[in-house]
mmCIF file of C-alpha atoms and ligand atoms in Angstrom:
data_model
loop_
_atom_site.group_PDB
_atom_site.id
_atom_site.type_symbol
_atom_site.label_atom_id
_atom_site.label_comp_id
_atom_site.label_asym_id
_atom_site.label_seq_id
_atom_site.Cartn_x
_atom_site.Cartn_y
_atom_site.Cartn_z
ATOM 1 C CA UNK K 1 0.107 -0.131 0.123
ATOM 2 C CA UNK K 2 1.465 3.436 -0.934
ATOM 3 C CA UNK K 3 1.215 6.180 1.391
ATOM 4 C CA UNK K 4 2.472 9.840 1.247
ATOM 5 C CA UNK K 5 5.388 8.319 3.252
ATOM 6 C CA UNK K 6 6.552 5.897 0.488
ATOM 7 C CA UNK K 7 7.969 8.129 -2.449
ATOM 8 C CA UNK K 8 8.742 6.177 -5.484
ATOM 9 C CA UNK K 9 11.265 7.827 -8.089
ATOM 10 C CA UNK K 10 8.796 7.583 -10.589
ATOM 11 C CA UNK K 11 5.060 6.505 -10.652
ATOM 12 C CA UNK K 12 2.450 7.129 -13.276
ATOM 13 C CA UNK K 13 -0.217 4.837 -11.532
ATOM 14 C CA UNK K 14 -2.785 7.584 -10.864
ATOM 15 C CA UNK K 15 -2.739 8.794 -14.315
ATOM 16 C CA UNK K 16 -2.824 5.234 -15.777
ATOM 17 C CA UNK K 17 -5.965 4.700 -13.629
ATOM 18 C CA UNK K 18 -7.527 7.915 -14.711
ATOM 19 C CA UNK K 19 -6.718 7.214 -18.400
ATOM 20 C CA UNK K 20 -7.423 3.203 -18.297
ATOM 21 C CA UNK K 21 -10.685 3.458 -20.611
ATOM 22 C CA UNK K 22 -8.925 5.379 -23.256
ATOM 23 C CA UNK K 23 -5.918 3.271 -23.239
ATOM 24 C CA UNK K 24 -7.999 -0.034 -23.223
ATOM 25 C CA UNK K 25 -9.753 1.353 -26.378
ATOM 26 C CA UNK K 26 -6.318 2.145 -28.159
ATOM 27 C CA UNK K 27 -5.179 -1.316 -27.606
ATOM 28 C CA UNK K 28 -8.181 -2.609 -29.044
ATOM 29 C CA UNK K 29 -8.025 -0.358 -31.905
ATOM 30 C CA UNK K 30 -4.412 -1.068 -32.553
ATOM 31 C CA UNK K 31 -4.670 -4.687 -32.074
ATOM 32 C CA UNK K 32 -7.651 -4.956 -34.625
ATOM 33 C CA UNK K 33 -5.903 -2.560 -37.214
ATOM 34 C CA UNK K 34 -3.467 -4.911 -38.234
ATOM 35 C CA UNK K 35 -0.888 -2.062 -38.767
ATOM 36 C CA UNK K 36 1.578 -2.012 -35.789
ATOM 37 C CA UNK K 37 4.770 -0.166 -36.551
ATOM 38 C CA UNK K 38 5.527 3.107 -38.566
ATOM 39 C CA UNK K 39 1.731 3.588 -39.823
ATOM 40 C CA UNK K 40 -1.073 5.998 -39.513
ATOM 41 C CA UNK K 41 -0.872 6.808 -35.740
ATOM 42 C CA UNK K 42 2.868 7.388 -36.044
ATOM 43 C CA UNK K 43 2.420 9.707 -38.921
ATOM 44 C CA UNK K 44 -0.231 11.522 -36.867
ATOM 45 C CA UNK K 45 2.176 11.784 -33.843
ATOM 46 C CA UNK K 46 4.793 13.105 -36.245
ATOM 47 C CA UNK K 47 2.410 15.758 -37.184
ATOM 48 C CA UNK K 48 1.309 16.574 -33.813
ATOM 49 C CA UNK K 49 4.862 17.002 -32.553
ATOM 50 C CA UNK K 50 5.725 19.134 -35.519
ATOM 51 C CA UNK K 51 2.679 21.457 -34.531
ATOM 52 C CA UNK K 52 3.783 21.384 -30.956
ATOM 53 C CA UNK K 53 7.253 22.272 -31.442
ATOM 54 C CA UNK K 54 7.282 24.093 -34.603
ATOM 55 C CA UNK K 55 9.582 21.720 -36.576
ATOM 56 C CA UNK K 56 9.211 21.404 -40.145
ATOM 57 C CA UNK K 57 9.982 17.672 -40.097
ATOM 58 C CA UNK K 58 9.761 14.860 -37.538
ATOM 59 C CA UNK K 59 10.817 11.398 -37.837
ATOM 60 C CA UNK K 60 9.510 9.105 -35.260
ATOM 61 C CA UNK K 61 11.585 6.121 -34.344
ATOM 62 C CA UNK K 62 12.106 3.401 -31.468
ATOM 63 C CA UNK K 63 14.129 5.677 -28.958
ATOM 64 C CA UNK K 64 15.968 9.095 -28.673
ATOM 65 C CA UNK K 65 19.280 6.858 -28.801
ATOM 66 C CA UNK K 66 18.214 5.704 -32.089
ATOM 67 C CA UNK K 67 17.102 9.151 -33.448
ATOM 68 C CA UNK K 68 20.698 10.451 -32.444
ATOM 69 C CA UNK K 69 22.204 7.748 -34.615
ATOM 70 C CA UNK K 70 19.871 8.723 -37.325
ATOM 71 C CA UNK K 71 20.484 12.311 -36.929
ATOM 72 C CA UNK K 72 24.337 12.270 -36.816
ATOM 73 C CA UNK K 73 24.421 9.583 -39.628
ATOM 74 C CA UNK K 74 22.035 11.444 -41.832
ATOM 75 C CA UNK K 75 24.153 14.716 -41.530
ATOM 76 C CA UNK K 76 26.974 12.753 -42.903
ATOM 77 C CA UNK K 77 28.903 12.379 -39.491
ATOM 78 C CA UNK K 78 31.217 9.477 -40.011
ATOM 79 C CA UNK K 79 34.538 7.756 -39.716
ATOM 80 C CA UNK K 80 37.427 10.206 -39.305
ATOM 81 C CA UNK K 81 35.278 12.909 -37.711
ATOM 82 C CA UNK K 82 35.123 14.125 -34.265
ATOM 83 C CA UNK K 83 31.933 15.200 -32.464
ATOM 84 C CA UNK K 84 32.043 17.671 -29.321
ATOM 85 C CA UNK K 85 29.668 16.436 -26.482
ATOM 86 C CA UNK K 86 29.531 17.314 -22.712
ATOM 87 C CA UNK K 87 31.499 14.881 -20.571
ATOM 88 C CA UNK K 88 28.446 14.951 -18.369
ATOM 89 C CA UNK K 89 25.004 13.564 -20.018
ATOM 90 C CA UNK K 90 23.320 10.448 -20.667
ATOM 91 C CA UNK K 91 25.213 7.679 -22.136
ATOM 92 C CA UNK K 92 23.471 7.717 -25.566
ATOM 93 C CA UNK K 93 24.840 11.297 -26.491
ATOM 94 C CA UNK K 94 28.341 10.018 -26.911
ATOM 95 C CA UNK K 95 27.487 6.261 -27.836
ATOM 96 C CA UNK K 96 25.463 7.502 -30.859
ATOM 97 C CA UNK K 97 28.655 9.223 -32.184
ATOM 98 C CA UNK K 98 30.374 5.838 -31.814
ATOM 99 C CA UNK K 99 27.616 4.165 -33.693
ATOM 100 C CA UNK K 100 27.776 6.917 -36.580
ATOM 101 C CA UNK K 101 31.475 5.844 -36.936
ATOM 102 C CA UNK K 102 32.706 8.824 -35.309
ATOM 103 C CA UNK K 103 34.683 9.645 -32.278
ATOM 104 C CA UNK K 104 33.327 11.771 -29.298
ATOM 105 C CA UNK K 105 35.278 14.377 -27.591
ATOM 106 C CA UNK K 106 34.393 15.279 -24.203
ATOM 107 C CA UNK K 107 34.074 18.935 -23.245
ATOM 108 C CA UNK K 108 33.322 20.324 -19.791
ATOM 109 C CA UNK K 109 29.940 21.630 -18.478
ATOM 110 C CA UNK K 110 28.872 24.905 -16.863
ATOM 111 C CA UNK K 111 28.277 24.484 -12.780
ATOM 112 C CA UNK K 112 24.896 26.372 -13.077
ATOM 113 C CA UNK K 113 23.378 24.282 -16.174
ATOM 114 C CA UNK K 114 25.366 21.103 -16.374
ATOM 115 C CA UNK K 115 25.250 21.986 -20.073
ATOM 116 C CA UNK K 116 28.273 22.680 -22.494
ATOM 117 C CA UNK K 117 30.867 25.047 -21.426
ATOM 118 C CA UNK K 118 31.650 27.298 -24.464
ATOM 119 C CA UNK K 119 34.960 28.121 -23.099
ATOM 120 C CA UNK K 120 35.631 24.207 -22.922
ATOM 121 C CA UNK K 121 34.139 23.500 -26.489
ATOM 122 C CA UNK K 122 36.388 26.022 -27.826
ATOM 123 C CA UNK K 123 39.472 24.188 -26.386
ATOM 124 C CA UNK K 124 38.048 20.890 -27.726
ATOM 125 C CA UNK K 125 37.697 21.936 -31.184
ATOM 126 C CA UNK K 126 40.604 20.437 -33.601
ATOM 127 C CA UNK K 127 41.047 19.923 -37.291
ATOM 128 C CA UNK K 128 38.886 16.880 -37.491
ATOM 129 C CA UNK K 129 35.825 18.328 -35.458
ATOM 130 C CA UNK K 130 32.825 18.114 -37.510
ATOM 131 C CA UNK K 131 29.918 18.962 -34.991
ATOM 132 C CA UNK K 132 28.940 19.882 -31.510
ATOM 133 C CA UNK K 133 25.984 18.350 -29.749
ATOM 134 C CA UNK K 134 24.399 20.411 -26.881
ATOM 135 C CA UNK K 135 22.540 18.484 -24.282
ATOM 136 C CA UNK K 136 19.728 20.192 -22.349
ATOM 137 C CA UNK K 137 19.673 18.335 -18.958
ATOM 138 C CA UNK K 138 16.887 18.187 -16.209
ATOM 139 C CA UNK K 139 15.208 21.610 -16.317
ATOM 140 C CA UNK K 140 16.986 24.127 -18.482
ATOM 141 C CA UNK K 141 18.406 24.607 -22.212
ATOM 142 C CA UNK K 142 22.033 24.954 -22.684
ATOM 143 C CA UNK K 143 23.400 28.327 -23.557
ATOM 144 C CA UNK K 144 22.197 27.863 -27.103
ATOM 145 C CA UNK K 145 23.225 31.390 -28.335
ATOM 146 C CA UNK K 146 26.885 30.890 -27.290
ATOM 147 C CA UNK K 147 27.025 27.598 -28.528
ATOM 148 C CA UNK K 148 25.578 28.074 -31.862
ATOM 149 C CA UNK K 149 27.680 31.157 -32.434
ATOM 150 C CA UNK K 150 30.773 29.190 -31.837
ATOM 151 C CA UNK K 151 29.578 26.457 -34.059
ATOM 152 C CA UNK K 152 29.143 28.896 -36.857
ATOM 153 C CA UNK K 153 32.479 30.601 -36.339
ATOM 154 C CA UNK K 154 34.327 27.259 -36.858
ATOM 155 C CA UNK K 155 32.047 26.068 -39.652
ATOM 156 C CA UNK K 156 30.852 23.176 -37.617
ATOM 157 C CA UNK K 157 27.302 21.361 -37.472
ATOM 158 C CA UNK K 158 25.251 22.278 -34.282
ATOM 159 C CA UNK K 159 22.797 19.467 -33.022
ATOM 160 C CA UNK K 160 20.947 19.154 -29.844
ATOM 161 C CA UNK K 161 20.393 16.166 -27.487
ATOM 162 C CA UNK K 162 17.037 17.684 -26.402
ATOM 163 C CA UNK K 163 15.931 14.299 -25.309
ATOM 164 C CA UNK K 164 14.901 15.588 -21.959
ATOM 165 C CA UNK K 165 13.688 18.882 -23.190
ATOM 166 C CA UNK K 166 10.286 18.797 -24.744
ATOM 167 C CA UNK K 167 8.265 21.940 -24.084
ATOM 168 C CA UNK K 168 11.709 23.648 -23.320
ATOM 169 C CA UNK K 169 11.926 26.863 -25.450
ATOM 170 C CA UNK K 170 14.700 29.479 -25.630
ATOM 171 C CA UNK K 171 14.097 32.756 -27.843
ATOM 172 C CA UNK K 172 10.852 31.579 -28.643
ATOM 173 C CA UNK K 173 12.192 28.385 -30.425
ATOM 174 C CA UNK K 174 11.640 25.010 -29.226
ATOM 175 C CA UNK K 175 14.749 23.075 -28.241
ATOM 176 C CA UNK K 176 16.129 20.797 -30.662
ATOM 177 C CA UNK K 177 15.589 23.406 -33.476
ATOM 178 C CA UNK K 178 18.597 25.682 -32.856
ATOM 179 C CA UNK K 179 20.813 23.832 -35.235
ATOM 180 C CA UNK K 180 20.511 21.160 -37.879
ATOM 181 C CA UNK K 181 18.533 18.850 -35.831
ATOM 182 C CA UNK K 182 17.544 17.597 -32.396
ATOM 183 C CA UNK K 183 15.896 14.589 -30.753
ATOM 184 C CA UNK K 184 13.190 13.862 -28.330
ATOM 185 C CA UNK K 185 12.941 10.972 -25.994
ATOM 186 C CA UNK K 186 9.422 9.344 -25.058
ATOM 187 C CA UNK K 187 10.941 6.814 -22.548
ATOM 188 C CA UNK K 188 8.259 6.342 -19.810
ATOM 189 C CA UNK K 189 9.764 8.588 -17.177
ATOM 190 C CA UNK K 190 10.334 11.427 -19.694
ATOM 191 C CA UNK K 191 8.014 14.553 -19.413
ATOM 192 C CA UNK K 192 6.082 13.137 -22.395
ATOM 193 C CA UNK K 193 6.482 9.381 -21.453
ATOM 194 C CA UNK K 194 4.878 6.327 -23.623
ATOM 195 C CA UNK K 195 4.230 2.774 -21.974
ATOM 196 C CA UNK K 196 7.350 1.523 -23.422
ATOM 197 C CA UNK K 197 10.295 3.420 -25.955
ATOM 198 C CA UNK K 198 9.867 5.679 -28.290
ATOM 199 C CA UNK K 199 11.753 8.588 -29.807
ATOM 200 C CA UNK K 200 11.953 11.208 -32.442
ATOM 201 C CA UNK K 201 13.998 13.389 -34.592
ATOM 202 C CA UNK K 202 12.978 16.915 -35.138
ATOM 203 C CA UNK K 203 14.373 19.415 -37.756
ATOM 204 C CA UNK K 204 13.694 22.037 -40.168
ATOM 205 C CA UNK K 205 16.352 20.708 -42.571
ATOM 206 C CA UNK K 206 14.467 18.748 -45.460
ATOM 207 C CA UNK K 207 17.272 16.874 -46.690
ATOM 208 C CA UNK K 208 18.529 15.657 -43.238
ATOM 209 C CA UNK K 209 14.785 14.426 -42.548
ATOM 210 C CA UNK K 210 14.431 12.837 -45.722
ATOM 211 C CA UNK K 211 17.912 10.807 -45.217
ATOM 212 C CA UNK K 212 16.869 10.090 -41.864
ATOM 213 C CA UNK K 213 13.636 8.458 -42.861
ATOM 214 C CA UNK K 214 15.563 6.294 -45.560
ATOM 215 C CA UNK K 215 17.908 5.216 -42.550
ATOM 216 C CA UNK K 216 15.071 4.551 -40.478
ATOM 217 C CA UNK K 217 13.695 2.174 -42.693
ATOM 218 C CA UNK K 218 14.573 2.217 -46.288
ATOM 219 C CA UNK K 219 12.551 -0.310 -48.687
ATOM 220 C CA UNK K 220 10.835 -3.040 -46.910
ATOM 221 C CA UNK K 221 12.833 -6.148 -46.449
ATOM 222 C CA UNK K 222 10.235 -8.083 -48.840
ATOM 223 C CA UNK K 223 10.338 -5.668 -51.470
ATOM 224 C CA UNK K 224 11.988 -6.332 -54.783
ATOM 225 C CA UNK K 225 14.044 -3.312 -54.881
ATOM 226 C CA UNK K 226 17.539 -3.189 -53.398
ATOM 227 C CA UNK K 227 17.980 -0.918 -50.441
ATOM 228 C CA UNK K 228 20.516 2.055 -51.114
ATOM 229 C CA UNK K 229 21.406 2.610 -47.367
ATOM 230 C CA UNK K 230 22.236 0.265 -44.434
ATOM 231 C CA UNK K 231 19.217 1.149 -42.466
ATOM 232 C CA UNK K 232 18.587 1.090 -38.742
ATOM 233 C CA UNK K 233 15.136 -0.329 -39.182
ATOM 234 C CA UNK K 234 14.112 1.547 -35.902
ATOM 235 C CA UNK K 235 10.287 1.434 -35.842
ATOM 236 C CA UNK K 236 8.049 3.390 -33.544
ATOM 237 C CA UNK K 237 5.006 1.296 -32.543
ATOM 238 C CA UNK K 238 1.673 2.434 -33.343
ATOM 239 C CA UNK K 239 0.424 1.697 -29.820
ATOM 240 C CA UNK K 240 3.216 3.910 -28.121
ATOM 241 C CA UNK K 241 2.071 6.510 -30.766
ATOM 242 C CA UNK K 242 -1.424 6.306 -29.634
ATOM 243 C CA UNK K 243 -0.537 6.572 -26.033
ATOM 244 C CA UNK K 244 1.755 9.634 -26.752
ATOM 245 C CA UNK K 245 -0.850 11.331 -28.758
ATOM 246 C CA UNK K 246 -3.369 11.098 -25.838
ATOM 247 C CA UNK K 247 -0.728 12.449 -23.604
ATOM 248 C CA UNK K 248 0.367 15.280 -25.840
ATOM 249 C CA UNK K 249 -2.935 16.800 -25.015
ATOM 250 C CA UNK K 250 -2.319 17.247 -21.557
ATOM 251 C CA UNK K 251 1.525 17.989 -21.645
ATOM 252 C CA UNK K 252 1.341 21.590 -21.023
ATOM 253 C CA UNK K 253 -0.918 20.849 -17.927
ATOM 254 C CA UNK K 254 1.602 18.199 -16.848
ATOM 255 C CA UNK K 255 4.518 20.556 -17.366
ATOM 256 C CA UNK K 256 2.611 23.055 -15.078
ATOM 257 C CA UNK K 257 2.020 20.752 -12.504
ATOM 258 C CA UNK K 258 5.721 19.610 -12.557
ATOM 259 C CA UNK K 259 6.648 23.542 -12.094
ATOM 260 C CA UNK K 260 4.309 23.845 -9.276
ATOM 261 C CA UNK K 261 5.959 20.811 -7.321
ATOM 262 C CA UNK K 262 9.407 21.979 -8.226
ATOM 263 C CA UNK K 263 8.498 25.530 -6.797
ATOM 264 C CA UNK K 264 7.511 23.759 -3.533
ATOM 265 C CA UNK K 265 10.788 21.674 -3.427
ATOM 266 C CA UNK K 266 12.667 25.057 -4.395
ATOM 267 C CA UNK K 267 11.123 26.834 -1.361
ATOM 268 C CA UNK K 268 11.308 24.086 1.240
ATOM 269 C CA UNK K 269 14.937 23.469 0.335
ATOM 270 C CA UNK K 270 16.184 27.089 0.185
ATOM 271 C CA UNK K 271 17.047 26.910 3.950
ATOM 272 C CA UNK K 272 19.387 24.124 3.341
ATOM 273 C CA UNK K 273 21.581 26.064 1.114
ATOM 274 C CA UNK K 274 24.508 25.903 0.533
ATOM 275 C CA UNK K 275 24.561 22.422 1.792
ATOM 276 C CA UNK K 276 21.825 21.619 -0.904
ATOM 277 C CA UNK K 277 21.561 23.421 -4.128
ATOM 278 C CA UNK K 278 20.075 23.106 -7.603
ATOM 279 C CA UNK K 279 21.715 24.637 -10.627
ATOM 280 C CA UNK K 280 19.791 27.120 -12.337
ATOM 281 C CA UNK K 281 21.140 29.099 -15.051
ATOM 282 C CA UNK K 282 20.378 32.855 -15.117
ATOM 283 C CA UNK K 283 18.789 33.052 -18.425
ATOM 284 C CA UNK K 284 20.563 36.366 -19.397
ATOM 285 C CA UNK K 285 19.344 36.940 -22.697
ATOM 286 C CA UNK K 286 16.404 34.427 -23.161
ATOM 287 C CA UNK K 287 13.164 34.268 -21.444
ATOM 288 C CA UNK K 288 13.383 31.999 -18.808
ATOM 289 C CA UNK K 289 11.739 28.604 -19.634
ATOM 290 C CA UNK K 290 12.062 25.825 -17.156
ATOM 291 C CA UNK K 291 10.577 22.648 -17.619
ATOM 292 C CA UNK K 292 11.010 20.247 -14.970
ATOM 293 C CA UNK K 293 12.035 16.870 -15.667
ATOM 294 C CA UNK K 294 13.313 15.799 -12.398
ATOM 295 C CA UNK K 295 14.299 17.812 -9.314
ATOM 296 C CA UNK K 296 18.121 17.778 -9.439
ATOM 297 C CA UNK K 297 20.116 18.699 -6.189
ATOM 298 C CA UNK K 298 23.731 18.760 -5.271
ATOM 299 C CA UNK K 299 25.248 18.047 -2.264
ATOM 300 C CA UNK K 300 28.556 16.802 -0.693
ATOM 301 C CA UNK K 301 27.207 13.585 1.103
ATOM 302 C CA UNK K 302 25.571 12.485 -2.027
ATOM 303 C CA UNK K 303 25.793 8.607 -1.665
ATOM 304 C CA UNK K 304 25.014 8.797 1.997
ATOM 305 C CA UNK K 305 21.853 10.848 1.280
ATOM 306 C CA UNK K 306 20.948 8.418 -1.500
ATOM 307 C CA UNK K 307 20.920 5.369 1.192
ATOM 308 C CA UNK K 308 19.212 7.516 3.804
ATOM 309 C CA UNK K 309 16.465 8.379 1.589
ATOM 310 C CA UNK K 310 16.156 4.874 0.300
ATOM 311 C CA UNK K 311 15.903 3.614 3.806
ATOM 312 C CA UNK K 312 13.114 6.001 4.107
ATOM 313 C CA UNK K 313 10.966 4.803 1.354
ATOM 314 C CA UNK K 314 12.088 7.474 -1.236
ATOM 315 C CA UNK K 315 13.592 6.783 -4.424
ATOM 316 C CA UNK K 316 16.219 8.521 -6.242
ATOM 317 C CA UNK K 317 18.541 8.441 -9.159
ATOM 318 C CA UNK K 318 22.065 9.415 -9.502
ATOM 319 C CA UNK K 319 22.127 11.224 -12.737
ATOM 320 C CA UNK K 320 25.185 10.437 -13.579
ATOM 321 C CA UNK K 321 27.462 8.655 -11.536
ATOM 322 C CA UNK K 322 30.348 8.986 -13.670
ATOM 323 C CA UNK K 323 31.604 11.260 -16.496
ATOM 324 C CA UNK K 324 31.378 9.714 -19.853
ATOM 325 C CA UNK K 325 35.192 10.484 -19.943
ATOM 326 C CA UNK K 326 35.448 8.107 -17.305
ATOM 327 C CA UNK K 327 33.316 5.312 -18.898
ATOM 328 C CA UNK K 328 35.423 2.235 -19.776
ATOM 329 C CA UNK K 329 34.508 2.104 -23.327
ATOM 330 C CA UNK K 330 35.469 5.922 -23.872
ATOM 331 C CA UNK K 331 38.297 6.580 -21.527
ATOM 332 C CA UNK K 332 41.155 5.567 -23.730
ATOM 333 C CA UNK K 333 39.769 7.853 -26.554
ATOM 334 C CA UNK K 334 42.057 10.983 -27.071
ATOM 335 C CA UNK K 335 38.789 13.017 -26.860
ATOM 336 C CA UNK K 336 38.595 11.679 -23.122
ATOM 337 C CA UNK K 337 41.810 13.795 -22.269
ATOM 338 C CA UNK K 338 40.565 17.151 -21.565
ATOM 339 C CA UNK K 339 40.241 18.258 -18.148
ATOM 340 C CA UNK K 340 36.381 18.373 -17.014
ATOM 341 C CA UNK K 341 36.525 19.398 -13.529
ATOM 342 C CA UNK K 342 32.875 20.745 -13.218
ATOM 343 C CA UNK K 343 31.351 17.432 -14.793
ATOM 344 C CA UNK K 344 33.706 15.708 -12.164
ATOM 345 C CA UNK K 345 32.124 17.362 -9.313
ATOM 346 C CA UNK K 346 28.549 16.968 -10.656
ATOM 347 C CA UNK K 347 29.141 13.344 -11.159
ATOM 348 C CA UNK K 348 30.243 13.238 -7.416
ATOM 349 C CA UNK K 349 27.475 15.689 -6.026
ATOM 350 C CA UNK K 350 24.248 15.504 -8.265
ATOM 351 C CA UNK K 351 21.258 13.359 -7.225
ATOM 352 C CA UNK K 352 17.581 13.379 -8.536
ATOM 353 C CA UNK K 353 14.741 13.814 -6.447
ATOM 354 C CA UNK K 354 11.226 12.387 -7.706
ATOM 355 C CA UNK K 355 9.179 14.889 -9.707
ATOM 356 C CA UNK K 356 6.292 13.805 -11.863
ATOM 357 C CA UNK K 357 2.703 15.022 -12.104
ATOM 358 C CA UNK K 358 1.294 12.219 -9.995
ATOM 359 C CA UNK K 359 3.141 13.081 -7.157
ATOM 360 C CA UNK K 360 1.465 14.801 -3.916
ATOM 361 C CA UNK K 361 2.321 18.029 -2.173
ATOM 362 C CA UNK K 362 2.645 15.791 0.793
ATOM 363 C CA UNK K 363 4.994 13.514 -0.836
ATOM 364 C CA UNK K 364 7.186 16.469 -1.666
ATOM 365 C CA UNK K 365 6.997 17.656 1.832
ATOM 366 C CA UNK K 366 8.179 14.147 2.998
ATOM 367 C CA UNK K 367 11.057 14.214 1.055
ATOM 368 C CA UNK K 368 12.039 17.870 2.008
ATOM 369 C CA UNK K 369 11.335 16.794 5.674
ATOM 370 C CA UNK K 370 13.915 13.935 5.221
ATOM 371 C CA UNK K 371 16.360 16.139 3.593
ATOM 372 C CA UNK K 372 16.095 18.597 6.638
ATOM 373 C CA UNK K 373 16.547 15.628 9.011
ATOM 374 C CA UNK K 374 19.498 14.460 7.130
ATOM 375 C CA UNK K 375 21.249 17.749 7.145
ATOM 376 C CA UNK K 376 20.507 18.309 10.827
ATOM 377 C CA UNK K 377 19.023 21.516 10.252
ATOM 378 C CA UNK K 378 16.027 23.273 11.913
ATOM 379 C CA UNK K 379 13.101 23.765 9.488
HETATM 380 C C1 LIG R 401 16.933 9.693 -21.850
HETATM 381 C C2 LIG R 401 17.928 10.278 -22.771
HETATM 382 C C3 LIG R 401 18.357 9.973 -23.887
HETATM 383 C C4 LIG R 401 17.918 8.569 -24.402
HETATM 384 O O1 LIG R 401 16.481 8.440 -24.704
HETATM 385 P P1 LIG R 401 15.919 7.109 -25.081
HETATM 386 O O2 LIG R 401 14.636 7.326 -25.626
HETATM 387 O O3 LIG R 401 15.673 6.270 -23.734
HETATM 388 O O4 LIG R 401 16.850 6.359 -25.701
HETATM 389 C C5 LIG R 401 19.239 10.492 -24.506
HETATM 390 N N1 LIG R 401 19.940 11.667 -24.069
HETATM 391 C C6 LIG R 401 19.542 12.233 -22.997
HETATM 392 C C7 LIG R 401 19.975 13.643 -22.386
HETATM 393 C C8 LIG R 401 18.420 11.458 -22.229
HETATM 394 O O5 LIG R 401 18.156 11.961 -21.123
#
């Protein structure tokens, strides 16, 4: 029995219960339609996401991880090329570069956003650099102006791993559309989550979108025509697309609910500064647009805190326990040699607290009470 004293890191149980009739009818419709992957519902989802984000083109696929591979490969990134990515991000930002046949180069991040530090990127640019991939982590965009300007100055492609960034806009433009292309993740815990995997490439670049579509799925396997490209065959399920279409309708309400809960965390945790802090960038030249994916905090006693919260029934996640430059599969690359002190500190200090629309105020209070107790402070 769940009570307000138990706080799972993620739960969609309340929403699932609320939407059970709609979801049951979607399953029935798709099951009887005989079309299960990349058909009419997926096309409808692509149109709906284009309308929501303002993108001219969208290519749905199996995950944001696949969308990153499609994006880089469709843009012609491949063997011999280097791609600059943050040292502190989800694994797929860098593994997609490897799957495209290129090499990741890890640059440091800024302490107030965990997004690429333009100065560190500048130091990472070399003769083989082809592109920069900015990542928008947790609740805010990277410094898009500075990073895109830097890419333009050096004649590099600019991409965004906007997997966590649906709903985020900077300067009136949706995340993912500041450079050649971006990606969205519909992993169940993400701001717009499916009931399984799903992802999408978004872009205003028609050529890139066409090539990504060919790479996603060229001619069907049983077709007589030979295939021109070694495609990924990354399908988006009709069922997931139907779930996402339903959830897209309440996305802005869900984002507002996330903001309400985040503000509650911020107010309740403010007295714990500087022991507990949340990185938030002063959005100097952009209207602030925070979209809260998780509630991230930094604290020196991170691992001890994670155990204490777990012992008290509160789920947390360590995003991310080590920098990508330290991952065994990347650390021997020449691109893993730059100093990344801010990423190192984040990997030691950052921990994500539960934040999702189904969370209650009482649950947020419970987490905050425990944080106060842990840090031995009077409330
Ligand atoms: C979740 C995430 C991904 C991968 O998304 P999937 O859809 O699970 O493949 C990539 N990059 C970042 C920054 C993410 O948070």
